[in-house]
PDB file of C-alpha atoms and ligand atoms in Angstrom:
ATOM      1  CA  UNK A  14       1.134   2.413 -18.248  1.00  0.00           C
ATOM      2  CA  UNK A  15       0.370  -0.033 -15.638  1.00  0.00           C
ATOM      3  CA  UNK A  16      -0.451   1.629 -12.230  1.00  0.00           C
ATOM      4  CA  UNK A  17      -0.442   0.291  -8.510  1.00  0.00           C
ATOM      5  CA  UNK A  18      -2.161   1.366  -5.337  1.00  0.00           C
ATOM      6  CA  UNK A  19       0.532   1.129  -2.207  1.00  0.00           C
ATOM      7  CA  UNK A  20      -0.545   2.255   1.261  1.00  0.00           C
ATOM      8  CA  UNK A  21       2.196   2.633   3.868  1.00  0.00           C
ATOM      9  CA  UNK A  22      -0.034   1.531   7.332  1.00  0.00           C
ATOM     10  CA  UNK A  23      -0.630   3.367  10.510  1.00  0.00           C
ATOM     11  CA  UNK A  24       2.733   1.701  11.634  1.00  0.00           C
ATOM     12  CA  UNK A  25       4.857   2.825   9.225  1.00  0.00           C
ATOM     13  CA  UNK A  26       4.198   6.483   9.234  1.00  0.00           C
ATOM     14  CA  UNK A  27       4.585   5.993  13.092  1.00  0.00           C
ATOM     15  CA  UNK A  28       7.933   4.544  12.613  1.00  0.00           C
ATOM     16  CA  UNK A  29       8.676   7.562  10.213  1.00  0.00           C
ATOM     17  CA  UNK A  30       9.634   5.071   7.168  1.00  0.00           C
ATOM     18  CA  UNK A  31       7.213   7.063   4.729  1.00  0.00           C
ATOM     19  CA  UNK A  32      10.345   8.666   3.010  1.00  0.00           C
ATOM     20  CA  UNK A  33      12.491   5.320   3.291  1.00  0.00           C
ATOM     21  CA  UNK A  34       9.306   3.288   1.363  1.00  0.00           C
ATOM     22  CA  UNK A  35       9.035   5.884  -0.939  1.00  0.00           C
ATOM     23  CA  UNK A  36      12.276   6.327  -1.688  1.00  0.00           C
ATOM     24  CA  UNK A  37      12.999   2.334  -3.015  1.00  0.00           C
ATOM     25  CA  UNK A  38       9.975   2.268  -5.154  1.00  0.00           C
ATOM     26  CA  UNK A  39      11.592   5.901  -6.536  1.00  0.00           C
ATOM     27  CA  UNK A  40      14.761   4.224  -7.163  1.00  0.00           C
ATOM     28  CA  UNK A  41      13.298   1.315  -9.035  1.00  0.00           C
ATOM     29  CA  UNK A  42      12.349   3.709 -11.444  1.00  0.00           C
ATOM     30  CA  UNK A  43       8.540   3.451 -10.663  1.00  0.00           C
ATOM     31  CA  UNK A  44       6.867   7.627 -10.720  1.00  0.00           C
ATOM     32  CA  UNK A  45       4.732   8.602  -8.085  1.00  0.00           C
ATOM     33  CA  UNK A  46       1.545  10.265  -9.404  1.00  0.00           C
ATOM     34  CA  UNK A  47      -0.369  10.861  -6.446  1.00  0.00           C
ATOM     35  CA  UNK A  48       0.024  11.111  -2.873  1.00  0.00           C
ATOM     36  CA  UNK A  49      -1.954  11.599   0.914  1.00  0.00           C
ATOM     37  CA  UNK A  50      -1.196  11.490   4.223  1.00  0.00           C
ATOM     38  CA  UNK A  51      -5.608  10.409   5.605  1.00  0.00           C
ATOM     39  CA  UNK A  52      -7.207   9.400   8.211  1.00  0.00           C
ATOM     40  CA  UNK A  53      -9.196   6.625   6.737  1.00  0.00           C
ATOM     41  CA  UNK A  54     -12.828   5.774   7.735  1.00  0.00           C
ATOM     42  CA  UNK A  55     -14.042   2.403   8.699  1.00  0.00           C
ATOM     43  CA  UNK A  56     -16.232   2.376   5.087  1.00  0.00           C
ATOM     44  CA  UNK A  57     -13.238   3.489   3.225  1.00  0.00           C
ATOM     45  CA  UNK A  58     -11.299   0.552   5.361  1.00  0.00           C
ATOM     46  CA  UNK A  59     -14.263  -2.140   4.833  1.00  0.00           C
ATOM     47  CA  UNK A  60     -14.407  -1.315   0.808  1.00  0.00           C
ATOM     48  CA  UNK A  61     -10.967  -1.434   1.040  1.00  0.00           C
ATOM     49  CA  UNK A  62     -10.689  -5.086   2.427  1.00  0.00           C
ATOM     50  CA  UNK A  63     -13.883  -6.032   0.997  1.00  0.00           C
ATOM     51  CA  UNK A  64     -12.289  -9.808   0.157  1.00  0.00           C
ATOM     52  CA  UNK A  65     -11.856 -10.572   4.045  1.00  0.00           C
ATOM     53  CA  UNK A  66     -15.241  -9.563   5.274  1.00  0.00           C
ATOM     54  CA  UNK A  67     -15.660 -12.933   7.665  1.00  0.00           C
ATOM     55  CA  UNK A  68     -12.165 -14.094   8.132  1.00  0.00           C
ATOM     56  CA  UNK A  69     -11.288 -13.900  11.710  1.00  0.00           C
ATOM     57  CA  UNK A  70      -8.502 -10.913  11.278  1.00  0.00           C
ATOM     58  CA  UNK A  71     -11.034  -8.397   9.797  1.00  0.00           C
ATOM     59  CA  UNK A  72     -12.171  -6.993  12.333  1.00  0.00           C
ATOM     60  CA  UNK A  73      -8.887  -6.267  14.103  1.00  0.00           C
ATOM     61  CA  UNK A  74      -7.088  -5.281  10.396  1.00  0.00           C
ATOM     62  CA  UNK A  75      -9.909  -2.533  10.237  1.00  0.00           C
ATOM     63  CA  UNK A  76      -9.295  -1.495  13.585  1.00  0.00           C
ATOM     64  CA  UNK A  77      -5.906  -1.297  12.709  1.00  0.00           C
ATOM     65  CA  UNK A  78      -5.666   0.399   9.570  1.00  0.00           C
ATOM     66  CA  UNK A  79      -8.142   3.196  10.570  1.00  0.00           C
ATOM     67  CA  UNK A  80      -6.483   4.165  14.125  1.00  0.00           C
ATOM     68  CA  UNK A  81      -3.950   6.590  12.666  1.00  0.00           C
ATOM     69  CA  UNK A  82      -2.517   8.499   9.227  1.00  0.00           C
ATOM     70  CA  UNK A  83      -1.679   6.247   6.557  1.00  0.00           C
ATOM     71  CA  UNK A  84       0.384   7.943   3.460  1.00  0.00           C
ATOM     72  CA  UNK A  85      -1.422   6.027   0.207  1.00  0.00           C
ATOM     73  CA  UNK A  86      -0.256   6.619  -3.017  1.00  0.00           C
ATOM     74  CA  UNK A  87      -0.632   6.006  -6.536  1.00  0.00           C
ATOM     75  CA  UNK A  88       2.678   4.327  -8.386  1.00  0.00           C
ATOM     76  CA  UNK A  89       2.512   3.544 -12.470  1.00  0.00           C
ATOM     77  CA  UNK A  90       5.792   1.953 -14.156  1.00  0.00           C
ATOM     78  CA  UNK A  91       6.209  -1.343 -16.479  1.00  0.00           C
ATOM     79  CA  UNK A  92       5.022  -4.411 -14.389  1.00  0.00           C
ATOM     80  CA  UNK A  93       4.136  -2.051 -11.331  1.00  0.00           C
ATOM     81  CA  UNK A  94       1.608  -4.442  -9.223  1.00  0.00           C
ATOM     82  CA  UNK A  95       3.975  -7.470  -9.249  1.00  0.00           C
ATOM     83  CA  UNK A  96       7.483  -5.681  -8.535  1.00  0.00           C
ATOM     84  CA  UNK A  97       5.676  -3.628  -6.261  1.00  0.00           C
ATOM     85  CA  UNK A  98       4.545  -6.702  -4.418  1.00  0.00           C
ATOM     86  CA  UNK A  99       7.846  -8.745  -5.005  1.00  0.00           C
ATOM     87  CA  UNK A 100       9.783  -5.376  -3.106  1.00  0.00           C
ATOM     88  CA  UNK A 101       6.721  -5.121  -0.187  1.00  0.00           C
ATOM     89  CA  UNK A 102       7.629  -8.757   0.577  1.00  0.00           C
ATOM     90  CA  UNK A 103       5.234 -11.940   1.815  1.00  0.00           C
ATOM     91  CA  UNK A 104       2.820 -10.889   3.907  1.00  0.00           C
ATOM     92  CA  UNK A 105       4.047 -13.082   6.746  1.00  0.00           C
ATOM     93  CA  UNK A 106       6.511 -11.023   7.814  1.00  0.00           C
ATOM     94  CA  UNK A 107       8.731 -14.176   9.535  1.00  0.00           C
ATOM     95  CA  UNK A 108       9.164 -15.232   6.191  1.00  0.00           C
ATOM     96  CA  UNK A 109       9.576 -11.970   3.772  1.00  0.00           C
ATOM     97  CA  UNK A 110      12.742 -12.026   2.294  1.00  0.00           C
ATOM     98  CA  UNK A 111      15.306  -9.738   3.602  1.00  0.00           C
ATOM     99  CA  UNK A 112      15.952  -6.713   0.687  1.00  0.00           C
ATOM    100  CA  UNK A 113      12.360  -6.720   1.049  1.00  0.00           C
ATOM    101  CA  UNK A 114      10.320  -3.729   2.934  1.00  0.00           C
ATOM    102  CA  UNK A 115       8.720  -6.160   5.095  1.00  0.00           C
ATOM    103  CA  UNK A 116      11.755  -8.511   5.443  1.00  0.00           C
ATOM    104  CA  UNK A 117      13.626  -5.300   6.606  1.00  0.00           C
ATOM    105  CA  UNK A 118      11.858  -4.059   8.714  1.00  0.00           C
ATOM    106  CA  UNK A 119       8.955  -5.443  10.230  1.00  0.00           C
ATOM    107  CA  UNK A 120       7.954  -8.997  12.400  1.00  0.00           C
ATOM    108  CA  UNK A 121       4.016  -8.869  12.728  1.00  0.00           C
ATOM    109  CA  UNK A 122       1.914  -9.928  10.152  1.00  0.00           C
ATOM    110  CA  UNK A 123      -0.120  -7.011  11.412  1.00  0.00           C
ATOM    111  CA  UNK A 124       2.104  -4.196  11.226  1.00  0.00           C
ATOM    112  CA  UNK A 125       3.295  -5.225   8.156  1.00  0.00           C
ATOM    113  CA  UNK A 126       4.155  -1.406   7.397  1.00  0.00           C
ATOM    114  CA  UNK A 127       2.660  -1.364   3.671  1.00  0.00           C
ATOM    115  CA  UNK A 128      -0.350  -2.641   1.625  1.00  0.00           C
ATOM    116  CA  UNK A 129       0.128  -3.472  -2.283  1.00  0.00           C
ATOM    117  CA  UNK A 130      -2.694  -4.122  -4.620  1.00  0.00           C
ATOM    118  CA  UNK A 131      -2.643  -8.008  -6.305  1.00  0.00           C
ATOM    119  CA  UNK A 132      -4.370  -7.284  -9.464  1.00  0.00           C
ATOM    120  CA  UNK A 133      -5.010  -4.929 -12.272  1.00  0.00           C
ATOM    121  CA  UNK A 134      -8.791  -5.432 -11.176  1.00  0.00           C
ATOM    122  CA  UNK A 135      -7.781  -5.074  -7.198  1.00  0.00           C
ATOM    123  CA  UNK A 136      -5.274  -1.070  -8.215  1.00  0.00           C
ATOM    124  CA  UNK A 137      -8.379   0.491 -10.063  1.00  0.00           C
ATOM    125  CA  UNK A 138     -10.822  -0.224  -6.915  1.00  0.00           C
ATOM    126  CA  UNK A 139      -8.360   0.754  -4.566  1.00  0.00           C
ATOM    127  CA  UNK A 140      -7.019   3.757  -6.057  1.00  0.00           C
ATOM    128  CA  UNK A 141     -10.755   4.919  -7.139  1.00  0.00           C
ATOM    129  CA  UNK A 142     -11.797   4.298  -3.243  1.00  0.00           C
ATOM    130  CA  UNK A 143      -8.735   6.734  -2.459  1.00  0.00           C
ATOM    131  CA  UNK A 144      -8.243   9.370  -5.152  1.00  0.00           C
ATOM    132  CA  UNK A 145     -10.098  11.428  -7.255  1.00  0.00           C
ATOM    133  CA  UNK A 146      -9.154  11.433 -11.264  1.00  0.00           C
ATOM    134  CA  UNK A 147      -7.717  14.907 -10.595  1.00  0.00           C
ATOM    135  CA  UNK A 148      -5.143  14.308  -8.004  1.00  0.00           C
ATOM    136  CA  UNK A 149      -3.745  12.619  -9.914  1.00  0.00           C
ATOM    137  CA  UNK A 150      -0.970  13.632 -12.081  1.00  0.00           C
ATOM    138  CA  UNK A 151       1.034  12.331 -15.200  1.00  0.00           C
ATOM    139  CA  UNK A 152       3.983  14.144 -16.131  1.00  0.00           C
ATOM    140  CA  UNK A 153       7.181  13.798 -18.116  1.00  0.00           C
ATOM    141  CA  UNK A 154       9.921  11.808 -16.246  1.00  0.00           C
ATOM    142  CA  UNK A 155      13.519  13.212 -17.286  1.00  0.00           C
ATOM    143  CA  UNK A 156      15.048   9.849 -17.224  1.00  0.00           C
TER     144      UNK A 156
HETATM  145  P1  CMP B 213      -2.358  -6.474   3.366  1.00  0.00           P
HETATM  146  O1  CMP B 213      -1.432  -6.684   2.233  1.00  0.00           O
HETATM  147  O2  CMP B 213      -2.725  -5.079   3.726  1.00  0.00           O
HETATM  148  O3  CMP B 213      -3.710  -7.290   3.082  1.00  0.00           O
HETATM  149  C1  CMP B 213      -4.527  -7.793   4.115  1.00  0.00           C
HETATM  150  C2  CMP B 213      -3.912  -7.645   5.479  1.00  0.00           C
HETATM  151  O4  CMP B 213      -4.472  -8.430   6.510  1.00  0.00           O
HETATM  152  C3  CMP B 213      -2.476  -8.097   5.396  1.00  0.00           C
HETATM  153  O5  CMP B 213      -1.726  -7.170   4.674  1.00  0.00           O
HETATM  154  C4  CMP B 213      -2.127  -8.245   6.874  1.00  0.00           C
HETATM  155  O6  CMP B 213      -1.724  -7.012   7.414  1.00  0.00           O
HETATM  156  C5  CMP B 213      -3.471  -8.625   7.507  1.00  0.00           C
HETATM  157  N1  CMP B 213      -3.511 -10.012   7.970  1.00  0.00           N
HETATM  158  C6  CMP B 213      -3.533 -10.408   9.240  1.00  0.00           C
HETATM  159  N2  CMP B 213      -3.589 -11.739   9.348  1.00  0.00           N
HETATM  160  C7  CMP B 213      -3.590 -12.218   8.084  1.00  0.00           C
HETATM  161  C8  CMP B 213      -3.626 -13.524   7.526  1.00  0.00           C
HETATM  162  N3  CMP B 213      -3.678 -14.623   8.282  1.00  0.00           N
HETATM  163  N4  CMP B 213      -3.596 -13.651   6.185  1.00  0.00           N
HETATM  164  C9  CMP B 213      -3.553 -12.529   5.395  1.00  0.00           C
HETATM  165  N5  CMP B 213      -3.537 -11.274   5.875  1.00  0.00           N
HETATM  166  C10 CMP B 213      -3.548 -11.110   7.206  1.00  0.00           C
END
């Protein structure tokens, strides 16, 4: 089963929307096998966003993403890094759809409120820089 790494950002657990993201992706039918509310440190956040060392928002994204709690978690479900990606939104926030996370509810391309891996290759660095194997769990969904 495909699985995704999403991250709601500093901003969003500020805003208390943790239980509002987590609730849409739970209601696409997408399970939720691991979970933290961290701190991140500026290694974890450089590995992280390894592919925009040198652009000229890196420095201030790192900032960013390591000045508070961020709840990242570990989603698996059919197709889970696209539809994952389609519900976060663009990442220019002025032009994410509204229905989307970002559409409804954000307007700076930095506080976007959520991060989404791209790739198959992108969700197995991410979620190794995050999680360890054994938080994380598979179990039986009902329906
Ligand atoms: P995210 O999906 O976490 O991936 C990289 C982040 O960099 C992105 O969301 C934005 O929060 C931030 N960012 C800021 N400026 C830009 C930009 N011009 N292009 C892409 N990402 C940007």
């Amino acid at each position: 089963m495909e699985k995704t790494f999403l991250m709601v950002k500093p901003d969003g657990v500020q805003r208390s929307l943790v239980g509002e993201i987590v609730k849409r992706f739970e209601q696409k039918g997408f399970q939720l096998i691991g979970s933290k509310l961290t701190v991140i440190s500026r290694e974890q956040a450089e590995l992280h966003y390894a592919e925009h060392k040198g652009k000229d928002f890196f420095e201030r994204l790192v900032t960013f993403i390591t000045s508070g709690p961020v709840f990242a978690m570990v989603w698996q479900g059919e197709q889970v890094i696209s539809l994952s990606r389609t519900m976060i939104g663009k990442t220019n926030t002025l032009e994410a759809a509204p229905g989307t996370i970002r559409g409804d509810f954000a307007v700076h391309t930095h506080l976007n409120l959520i991060h989404g891996s791209d790739s198959p290759e992108s969700a197995e660095r991410e979620i190794s820089n995050f999680f360890k194997s054994d938080e994380l769990f598979e179990y039986n969904k009902v329906i």
